[in-house]
N, CA and C of each residue as an Amber inpcrd file, in Angstrom:
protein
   414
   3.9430000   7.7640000   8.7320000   2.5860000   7.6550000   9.1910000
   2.3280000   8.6560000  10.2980000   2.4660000   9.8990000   9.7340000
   2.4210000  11.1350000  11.2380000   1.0390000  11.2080000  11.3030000
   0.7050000  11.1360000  12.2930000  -0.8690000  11.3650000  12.7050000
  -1.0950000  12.8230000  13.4080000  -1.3780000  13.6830000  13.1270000
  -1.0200000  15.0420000  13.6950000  -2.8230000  15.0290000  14.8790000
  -3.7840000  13.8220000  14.7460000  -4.4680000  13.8650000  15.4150000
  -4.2620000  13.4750000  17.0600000  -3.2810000  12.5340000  16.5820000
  -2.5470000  11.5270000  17.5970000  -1.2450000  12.3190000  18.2830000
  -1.6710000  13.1390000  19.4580000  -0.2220000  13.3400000  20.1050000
   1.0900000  12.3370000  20.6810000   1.9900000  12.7760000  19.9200000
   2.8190000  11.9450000  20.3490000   3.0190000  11.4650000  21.9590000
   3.3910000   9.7350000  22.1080000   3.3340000   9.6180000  23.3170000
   4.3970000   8.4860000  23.6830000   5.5520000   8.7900000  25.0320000
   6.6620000   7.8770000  24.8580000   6.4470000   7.4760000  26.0780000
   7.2240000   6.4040000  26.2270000   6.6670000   5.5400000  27.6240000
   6.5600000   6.8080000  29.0140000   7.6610000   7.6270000  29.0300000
   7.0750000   8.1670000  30.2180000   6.1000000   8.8130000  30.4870000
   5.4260000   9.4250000  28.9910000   3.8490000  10.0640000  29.1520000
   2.9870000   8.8820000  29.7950000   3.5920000   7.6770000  29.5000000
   2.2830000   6.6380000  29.4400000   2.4940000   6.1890000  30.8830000
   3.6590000   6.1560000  31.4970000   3.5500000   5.8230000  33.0980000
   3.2210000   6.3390000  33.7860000   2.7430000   7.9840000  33.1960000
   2.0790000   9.1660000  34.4210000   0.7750000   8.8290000  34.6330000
  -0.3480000   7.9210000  33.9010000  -1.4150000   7.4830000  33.9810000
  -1.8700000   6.4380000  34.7090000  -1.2030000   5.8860000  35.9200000
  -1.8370000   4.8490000  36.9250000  -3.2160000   4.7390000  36.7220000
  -3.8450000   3.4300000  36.4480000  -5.3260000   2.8140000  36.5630000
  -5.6410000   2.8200000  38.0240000  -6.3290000   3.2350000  38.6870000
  -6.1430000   2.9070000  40.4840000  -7.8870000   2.1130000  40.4990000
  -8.0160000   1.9790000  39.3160000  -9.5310000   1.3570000  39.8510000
  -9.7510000   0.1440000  38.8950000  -8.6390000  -0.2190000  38.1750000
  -8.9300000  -1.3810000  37.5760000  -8.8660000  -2.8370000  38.0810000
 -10.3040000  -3.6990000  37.5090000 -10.4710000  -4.2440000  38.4280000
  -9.3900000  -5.7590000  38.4910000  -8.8650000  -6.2760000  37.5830000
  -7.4840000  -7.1700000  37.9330000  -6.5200000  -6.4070000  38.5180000
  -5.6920000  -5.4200000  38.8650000  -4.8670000  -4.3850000  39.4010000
  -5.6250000  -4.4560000  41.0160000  -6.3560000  -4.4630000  40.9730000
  -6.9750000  -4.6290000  42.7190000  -7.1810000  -6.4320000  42.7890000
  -8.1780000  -6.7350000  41.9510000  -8.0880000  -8.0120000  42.5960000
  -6.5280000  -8.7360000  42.6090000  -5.4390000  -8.5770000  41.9860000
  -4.6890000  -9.2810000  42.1010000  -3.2670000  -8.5290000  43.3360000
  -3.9700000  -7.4450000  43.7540000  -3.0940000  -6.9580000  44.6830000
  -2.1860000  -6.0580000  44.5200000  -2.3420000  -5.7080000  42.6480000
  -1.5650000  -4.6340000  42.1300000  -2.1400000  -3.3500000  42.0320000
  -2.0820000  -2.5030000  41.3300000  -1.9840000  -1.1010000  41.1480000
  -1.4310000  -0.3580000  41.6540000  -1.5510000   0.7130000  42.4350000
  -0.5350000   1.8800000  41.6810000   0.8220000   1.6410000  42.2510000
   1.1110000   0.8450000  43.6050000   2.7240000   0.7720000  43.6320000
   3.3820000   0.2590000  42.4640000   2.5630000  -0.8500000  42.2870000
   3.2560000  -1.8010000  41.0710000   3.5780000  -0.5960000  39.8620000
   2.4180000   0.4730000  39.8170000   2.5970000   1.3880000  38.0950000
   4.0600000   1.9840000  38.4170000   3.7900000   2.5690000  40.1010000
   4.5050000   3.5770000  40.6190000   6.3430000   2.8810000  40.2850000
   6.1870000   1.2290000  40.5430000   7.7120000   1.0620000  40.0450000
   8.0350000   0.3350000  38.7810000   7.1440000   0.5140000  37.7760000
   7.3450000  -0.3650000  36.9170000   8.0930000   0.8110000  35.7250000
   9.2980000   0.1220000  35.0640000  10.6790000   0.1220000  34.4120000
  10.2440000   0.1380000  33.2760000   9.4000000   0.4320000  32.4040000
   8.9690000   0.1910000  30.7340000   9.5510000   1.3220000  30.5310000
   9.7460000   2.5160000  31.2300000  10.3400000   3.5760000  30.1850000
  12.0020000   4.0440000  30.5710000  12.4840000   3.5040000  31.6150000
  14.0400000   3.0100000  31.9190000  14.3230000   1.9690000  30.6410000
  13.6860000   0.8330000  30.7310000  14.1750000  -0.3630000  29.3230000
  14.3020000   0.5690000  28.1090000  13.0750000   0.7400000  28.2280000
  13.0140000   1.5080000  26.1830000  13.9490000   2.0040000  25.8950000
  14.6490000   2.8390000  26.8470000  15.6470000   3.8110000  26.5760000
  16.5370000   2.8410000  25.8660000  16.8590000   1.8050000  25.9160000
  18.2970000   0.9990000  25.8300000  17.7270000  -0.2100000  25.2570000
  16.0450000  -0.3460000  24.8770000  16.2280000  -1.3180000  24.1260000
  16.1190000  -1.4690000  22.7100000  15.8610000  -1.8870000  21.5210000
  15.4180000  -1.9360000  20.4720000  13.8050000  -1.7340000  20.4050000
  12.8720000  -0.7440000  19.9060000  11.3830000  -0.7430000  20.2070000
  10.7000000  -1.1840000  20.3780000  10.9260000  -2.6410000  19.1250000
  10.2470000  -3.7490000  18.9310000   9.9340000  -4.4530000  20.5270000
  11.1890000  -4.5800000  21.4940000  11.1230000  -5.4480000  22.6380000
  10.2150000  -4.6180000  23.3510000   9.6880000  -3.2530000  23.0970000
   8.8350000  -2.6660000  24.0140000   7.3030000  -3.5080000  23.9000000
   6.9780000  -3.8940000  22.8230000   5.6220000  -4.3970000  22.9220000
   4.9010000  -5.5290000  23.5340000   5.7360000  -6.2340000  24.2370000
   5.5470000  -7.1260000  24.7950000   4.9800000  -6.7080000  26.1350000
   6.0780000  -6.0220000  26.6720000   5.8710000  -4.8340000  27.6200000
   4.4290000  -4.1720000  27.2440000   4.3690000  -3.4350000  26.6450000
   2.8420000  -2.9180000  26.6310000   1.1610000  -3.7280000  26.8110000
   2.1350000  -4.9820000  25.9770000   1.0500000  -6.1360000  25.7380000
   0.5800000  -6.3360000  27.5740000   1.9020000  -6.9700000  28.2920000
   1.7800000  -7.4360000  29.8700000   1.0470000  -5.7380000  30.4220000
   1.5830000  -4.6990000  30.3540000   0.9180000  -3.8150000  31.0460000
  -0.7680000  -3.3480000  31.0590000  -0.8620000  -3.6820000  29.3080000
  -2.7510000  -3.8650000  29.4620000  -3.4920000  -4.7430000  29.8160000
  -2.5050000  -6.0290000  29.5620000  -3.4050000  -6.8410000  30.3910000
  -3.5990000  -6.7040000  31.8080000  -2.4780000  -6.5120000  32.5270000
  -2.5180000  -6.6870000  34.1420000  -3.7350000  -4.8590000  34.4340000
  -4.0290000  -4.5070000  33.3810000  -5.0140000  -3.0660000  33.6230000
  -3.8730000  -1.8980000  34.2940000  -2.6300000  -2.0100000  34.5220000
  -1.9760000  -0.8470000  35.2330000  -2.1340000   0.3180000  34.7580000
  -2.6770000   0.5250000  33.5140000  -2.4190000   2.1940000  32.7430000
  -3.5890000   1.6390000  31.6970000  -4.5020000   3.0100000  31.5470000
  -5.2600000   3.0300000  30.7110000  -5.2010000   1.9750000  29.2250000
  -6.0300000   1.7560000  28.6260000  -6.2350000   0.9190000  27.3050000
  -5.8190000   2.3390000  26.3170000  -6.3580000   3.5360000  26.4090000
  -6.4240000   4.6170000  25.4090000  -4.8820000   4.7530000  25.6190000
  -4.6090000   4.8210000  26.5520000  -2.4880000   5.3850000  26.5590000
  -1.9350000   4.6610000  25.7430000  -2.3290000   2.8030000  26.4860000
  -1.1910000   2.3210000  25.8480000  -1.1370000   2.2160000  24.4950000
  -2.2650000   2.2730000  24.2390000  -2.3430000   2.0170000  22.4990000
  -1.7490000   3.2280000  22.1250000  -1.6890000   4.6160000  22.2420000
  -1.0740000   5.3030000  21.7920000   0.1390000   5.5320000  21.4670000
   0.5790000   4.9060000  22.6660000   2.2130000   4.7160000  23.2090000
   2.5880000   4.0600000  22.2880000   1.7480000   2.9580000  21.6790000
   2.1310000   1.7830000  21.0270000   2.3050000   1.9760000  19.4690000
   1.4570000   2.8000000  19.0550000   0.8860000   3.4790000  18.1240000
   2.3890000   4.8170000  17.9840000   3.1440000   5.2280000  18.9780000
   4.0180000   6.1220000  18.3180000   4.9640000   5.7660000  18.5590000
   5.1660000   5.0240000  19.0730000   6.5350000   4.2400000  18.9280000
   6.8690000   3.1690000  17.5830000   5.7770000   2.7060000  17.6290000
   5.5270000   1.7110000  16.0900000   5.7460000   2.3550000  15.2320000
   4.9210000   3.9740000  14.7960000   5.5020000   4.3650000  13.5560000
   6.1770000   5.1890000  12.6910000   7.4700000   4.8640000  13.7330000
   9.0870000   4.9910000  13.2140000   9.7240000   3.3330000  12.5890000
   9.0650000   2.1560000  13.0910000   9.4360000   0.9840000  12.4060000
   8.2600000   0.4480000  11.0460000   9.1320000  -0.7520000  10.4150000
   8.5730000  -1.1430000   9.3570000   7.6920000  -1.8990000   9.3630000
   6.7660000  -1.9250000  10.6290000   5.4820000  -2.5620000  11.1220000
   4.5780000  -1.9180000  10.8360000   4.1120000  -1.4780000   9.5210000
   3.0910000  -0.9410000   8.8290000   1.7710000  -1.4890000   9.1880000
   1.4040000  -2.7920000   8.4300000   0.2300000  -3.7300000   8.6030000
  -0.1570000  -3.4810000  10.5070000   0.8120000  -3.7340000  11.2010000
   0.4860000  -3.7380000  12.7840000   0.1810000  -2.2910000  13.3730000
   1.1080000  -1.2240000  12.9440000   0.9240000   0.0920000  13.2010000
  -0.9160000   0.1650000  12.9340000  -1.0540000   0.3610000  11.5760000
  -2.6180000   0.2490000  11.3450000  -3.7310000  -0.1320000  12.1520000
  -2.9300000  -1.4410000  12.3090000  -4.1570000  -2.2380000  13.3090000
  -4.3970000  -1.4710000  14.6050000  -3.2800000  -1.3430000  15.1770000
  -3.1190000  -0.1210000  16.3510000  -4.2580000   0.8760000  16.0390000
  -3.7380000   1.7290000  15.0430000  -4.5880000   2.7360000  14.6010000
  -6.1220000   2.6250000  14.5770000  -6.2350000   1.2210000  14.3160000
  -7.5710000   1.1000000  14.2200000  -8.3810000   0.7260000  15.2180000
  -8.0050000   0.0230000  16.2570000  -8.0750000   0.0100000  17.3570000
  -8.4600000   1.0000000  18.4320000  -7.5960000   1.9550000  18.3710000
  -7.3410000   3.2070000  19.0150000  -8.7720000   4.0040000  18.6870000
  -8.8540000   4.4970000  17.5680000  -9.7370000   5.0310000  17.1270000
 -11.1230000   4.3140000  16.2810000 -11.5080000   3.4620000  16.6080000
 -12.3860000   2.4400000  17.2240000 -13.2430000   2.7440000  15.1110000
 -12.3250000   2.2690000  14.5390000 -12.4210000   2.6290000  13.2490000
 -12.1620000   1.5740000  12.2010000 -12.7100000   1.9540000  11.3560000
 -11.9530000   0.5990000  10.0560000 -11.1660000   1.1660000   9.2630000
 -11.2340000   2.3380000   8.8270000 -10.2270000   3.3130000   8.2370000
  -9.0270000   3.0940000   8.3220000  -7.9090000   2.9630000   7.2920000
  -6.5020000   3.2080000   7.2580000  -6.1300000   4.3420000   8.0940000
  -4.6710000   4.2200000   8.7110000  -3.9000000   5.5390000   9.3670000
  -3.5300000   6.2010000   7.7920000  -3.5360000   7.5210000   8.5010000
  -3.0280000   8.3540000   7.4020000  -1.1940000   8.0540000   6.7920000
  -1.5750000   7.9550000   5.5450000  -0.3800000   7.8780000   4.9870000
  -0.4520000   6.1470000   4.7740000  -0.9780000   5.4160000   5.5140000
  -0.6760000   3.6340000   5.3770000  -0.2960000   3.4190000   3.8070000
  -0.9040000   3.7100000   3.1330000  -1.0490000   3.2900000   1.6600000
   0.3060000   3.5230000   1.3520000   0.7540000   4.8300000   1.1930000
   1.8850000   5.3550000   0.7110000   3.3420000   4.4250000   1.6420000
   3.2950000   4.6220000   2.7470000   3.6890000   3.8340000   3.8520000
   4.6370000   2.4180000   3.4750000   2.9400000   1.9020000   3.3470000
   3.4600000   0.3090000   3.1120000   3.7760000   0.1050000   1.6140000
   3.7030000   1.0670000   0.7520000   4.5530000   0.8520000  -0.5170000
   5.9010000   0.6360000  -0.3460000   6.3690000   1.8780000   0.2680000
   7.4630000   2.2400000   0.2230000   8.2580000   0.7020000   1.4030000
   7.8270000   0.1640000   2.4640000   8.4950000  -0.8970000   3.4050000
   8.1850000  -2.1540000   1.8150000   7.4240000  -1.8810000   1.2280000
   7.4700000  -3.2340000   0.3340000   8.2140000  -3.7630000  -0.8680000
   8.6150000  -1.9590000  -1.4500000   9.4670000  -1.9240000  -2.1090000
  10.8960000  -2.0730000  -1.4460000  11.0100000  -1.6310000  -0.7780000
  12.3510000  -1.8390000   0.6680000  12.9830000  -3.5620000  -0.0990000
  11.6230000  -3.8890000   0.9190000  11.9280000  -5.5810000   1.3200000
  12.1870000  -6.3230000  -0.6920000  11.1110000  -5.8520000  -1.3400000
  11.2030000  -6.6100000  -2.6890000  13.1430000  -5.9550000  -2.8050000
  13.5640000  -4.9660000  -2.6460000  15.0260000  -4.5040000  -2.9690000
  15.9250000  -5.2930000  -2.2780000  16.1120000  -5.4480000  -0.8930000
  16.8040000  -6.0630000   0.1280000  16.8560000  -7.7500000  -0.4190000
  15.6870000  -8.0010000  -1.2110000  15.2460000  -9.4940000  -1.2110000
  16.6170000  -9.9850000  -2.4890000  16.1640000  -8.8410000  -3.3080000
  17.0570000  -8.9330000  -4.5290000  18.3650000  -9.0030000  -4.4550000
  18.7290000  -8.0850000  -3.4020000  19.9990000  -7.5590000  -3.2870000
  20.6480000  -9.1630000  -2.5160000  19.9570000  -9.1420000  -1.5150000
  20.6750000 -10.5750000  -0.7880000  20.2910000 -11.6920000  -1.2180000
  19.6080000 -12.0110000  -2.5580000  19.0620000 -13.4540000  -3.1940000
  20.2840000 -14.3450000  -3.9480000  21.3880000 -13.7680000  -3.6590000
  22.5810000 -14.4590000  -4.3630000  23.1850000 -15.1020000  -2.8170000
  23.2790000 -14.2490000  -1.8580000  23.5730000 -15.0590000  -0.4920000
  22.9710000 -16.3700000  -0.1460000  21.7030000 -15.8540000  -0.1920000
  20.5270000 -16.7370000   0.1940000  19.9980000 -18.0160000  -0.3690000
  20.9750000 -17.8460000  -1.7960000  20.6050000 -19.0730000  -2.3080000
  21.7180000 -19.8340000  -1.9140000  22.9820000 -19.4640000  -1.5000000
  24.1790000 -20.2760000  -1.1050000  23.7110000 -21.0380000   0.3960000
  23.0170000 -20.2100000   1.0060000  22.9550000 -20.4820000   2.5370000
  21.8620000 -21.3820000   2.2170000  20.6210000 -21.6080000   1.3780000
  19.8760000 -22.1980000   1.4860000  19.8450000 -23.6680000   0.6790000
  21.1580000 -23.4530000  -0.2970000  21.6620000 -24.9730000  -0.8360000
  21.7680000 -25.9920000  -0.1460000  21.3430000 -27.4770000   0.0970000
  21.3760000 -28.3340000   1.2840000  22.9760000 -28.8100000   1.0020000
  23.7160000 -28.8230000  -0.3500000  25.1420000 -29.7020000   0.1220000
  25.9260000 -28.2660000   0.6680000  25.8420000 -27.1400000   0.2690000
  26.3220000 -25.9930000   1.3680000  26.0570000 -26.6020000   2.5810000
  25.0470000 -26.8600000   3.0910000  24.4860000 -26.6980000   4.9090000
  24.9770000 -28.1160000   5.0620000  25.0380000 -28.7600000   4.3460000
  26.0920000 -30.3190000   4.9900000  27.4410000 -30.0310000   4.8660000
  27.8750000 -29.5270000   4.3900000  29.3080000 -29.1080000   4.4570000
  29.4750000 -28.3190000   5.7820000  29.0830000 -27.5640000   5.9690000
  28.6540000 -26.8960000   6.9440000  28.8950000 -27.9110000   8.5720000
């Protein structure tokens, strides 16, 4: 899902953007020290991506960094994973659109055929693990 409209953007592009006038970030006593020490792009380095969004989620809400960054941030980090349907939504979001991201279609074939393969492949496990006198034995 390369968006060649969409410059790529990784957490540390997105921490150079302090909000200094947003208005929960002042009323609650935060902004820019709080941007100035906040760790979202130390974690990422070392975490799995997925755990970044939570992180992004808490950073737009509390207003510390633009709405346009983080979604971007969010938006290129997402689509290297198999969060197609969510990538999109991002996308659509971002660019204040109803339109598919480029490539989605093709995209989410290919994660669906994945999963229908993976499903197949491990449906002989899965039926052992999901037998109830297996899981009482157990």
């Amino acid at each position: 899902m390369d968006d060649e409209s969409v410059p790529a953007v990784n957490a540390n592009t997105l921490l150079s953007f302090p909000v200094t006038t947003g208005v929960s970030a002042e009323a609650s006593g935060l902004g820019r020290v709080t941007a100035e020490y906040d760790l979202t792009c130390f974690l990422l380095e070392f975490w799995v991506l997925h755990f970044g969004l939570p992180l992004f989620e808490f950073l737009g809400f509390m207003q510390m960094f633009p709405v346009d960054e983080i979604l971007r941030a969010k938006y290129s980090i997402l689509s290297s994973t198999y969060m197609v349907d969510y990538v999109n939504t991002v996308y659509q979001e971002m660019n204040k659109t109803e339109d598919h991201a480029p490539g989605y279609d093709s995209r989410r074939r290919e994660v669906l055929e994945e999963l229908a393969t993976l499903e197949e492949e491990s449906s002989a496990i899965m039926n052992i693990i999901q037998d109830p006198t297996v899981i009482q034995q157990l």
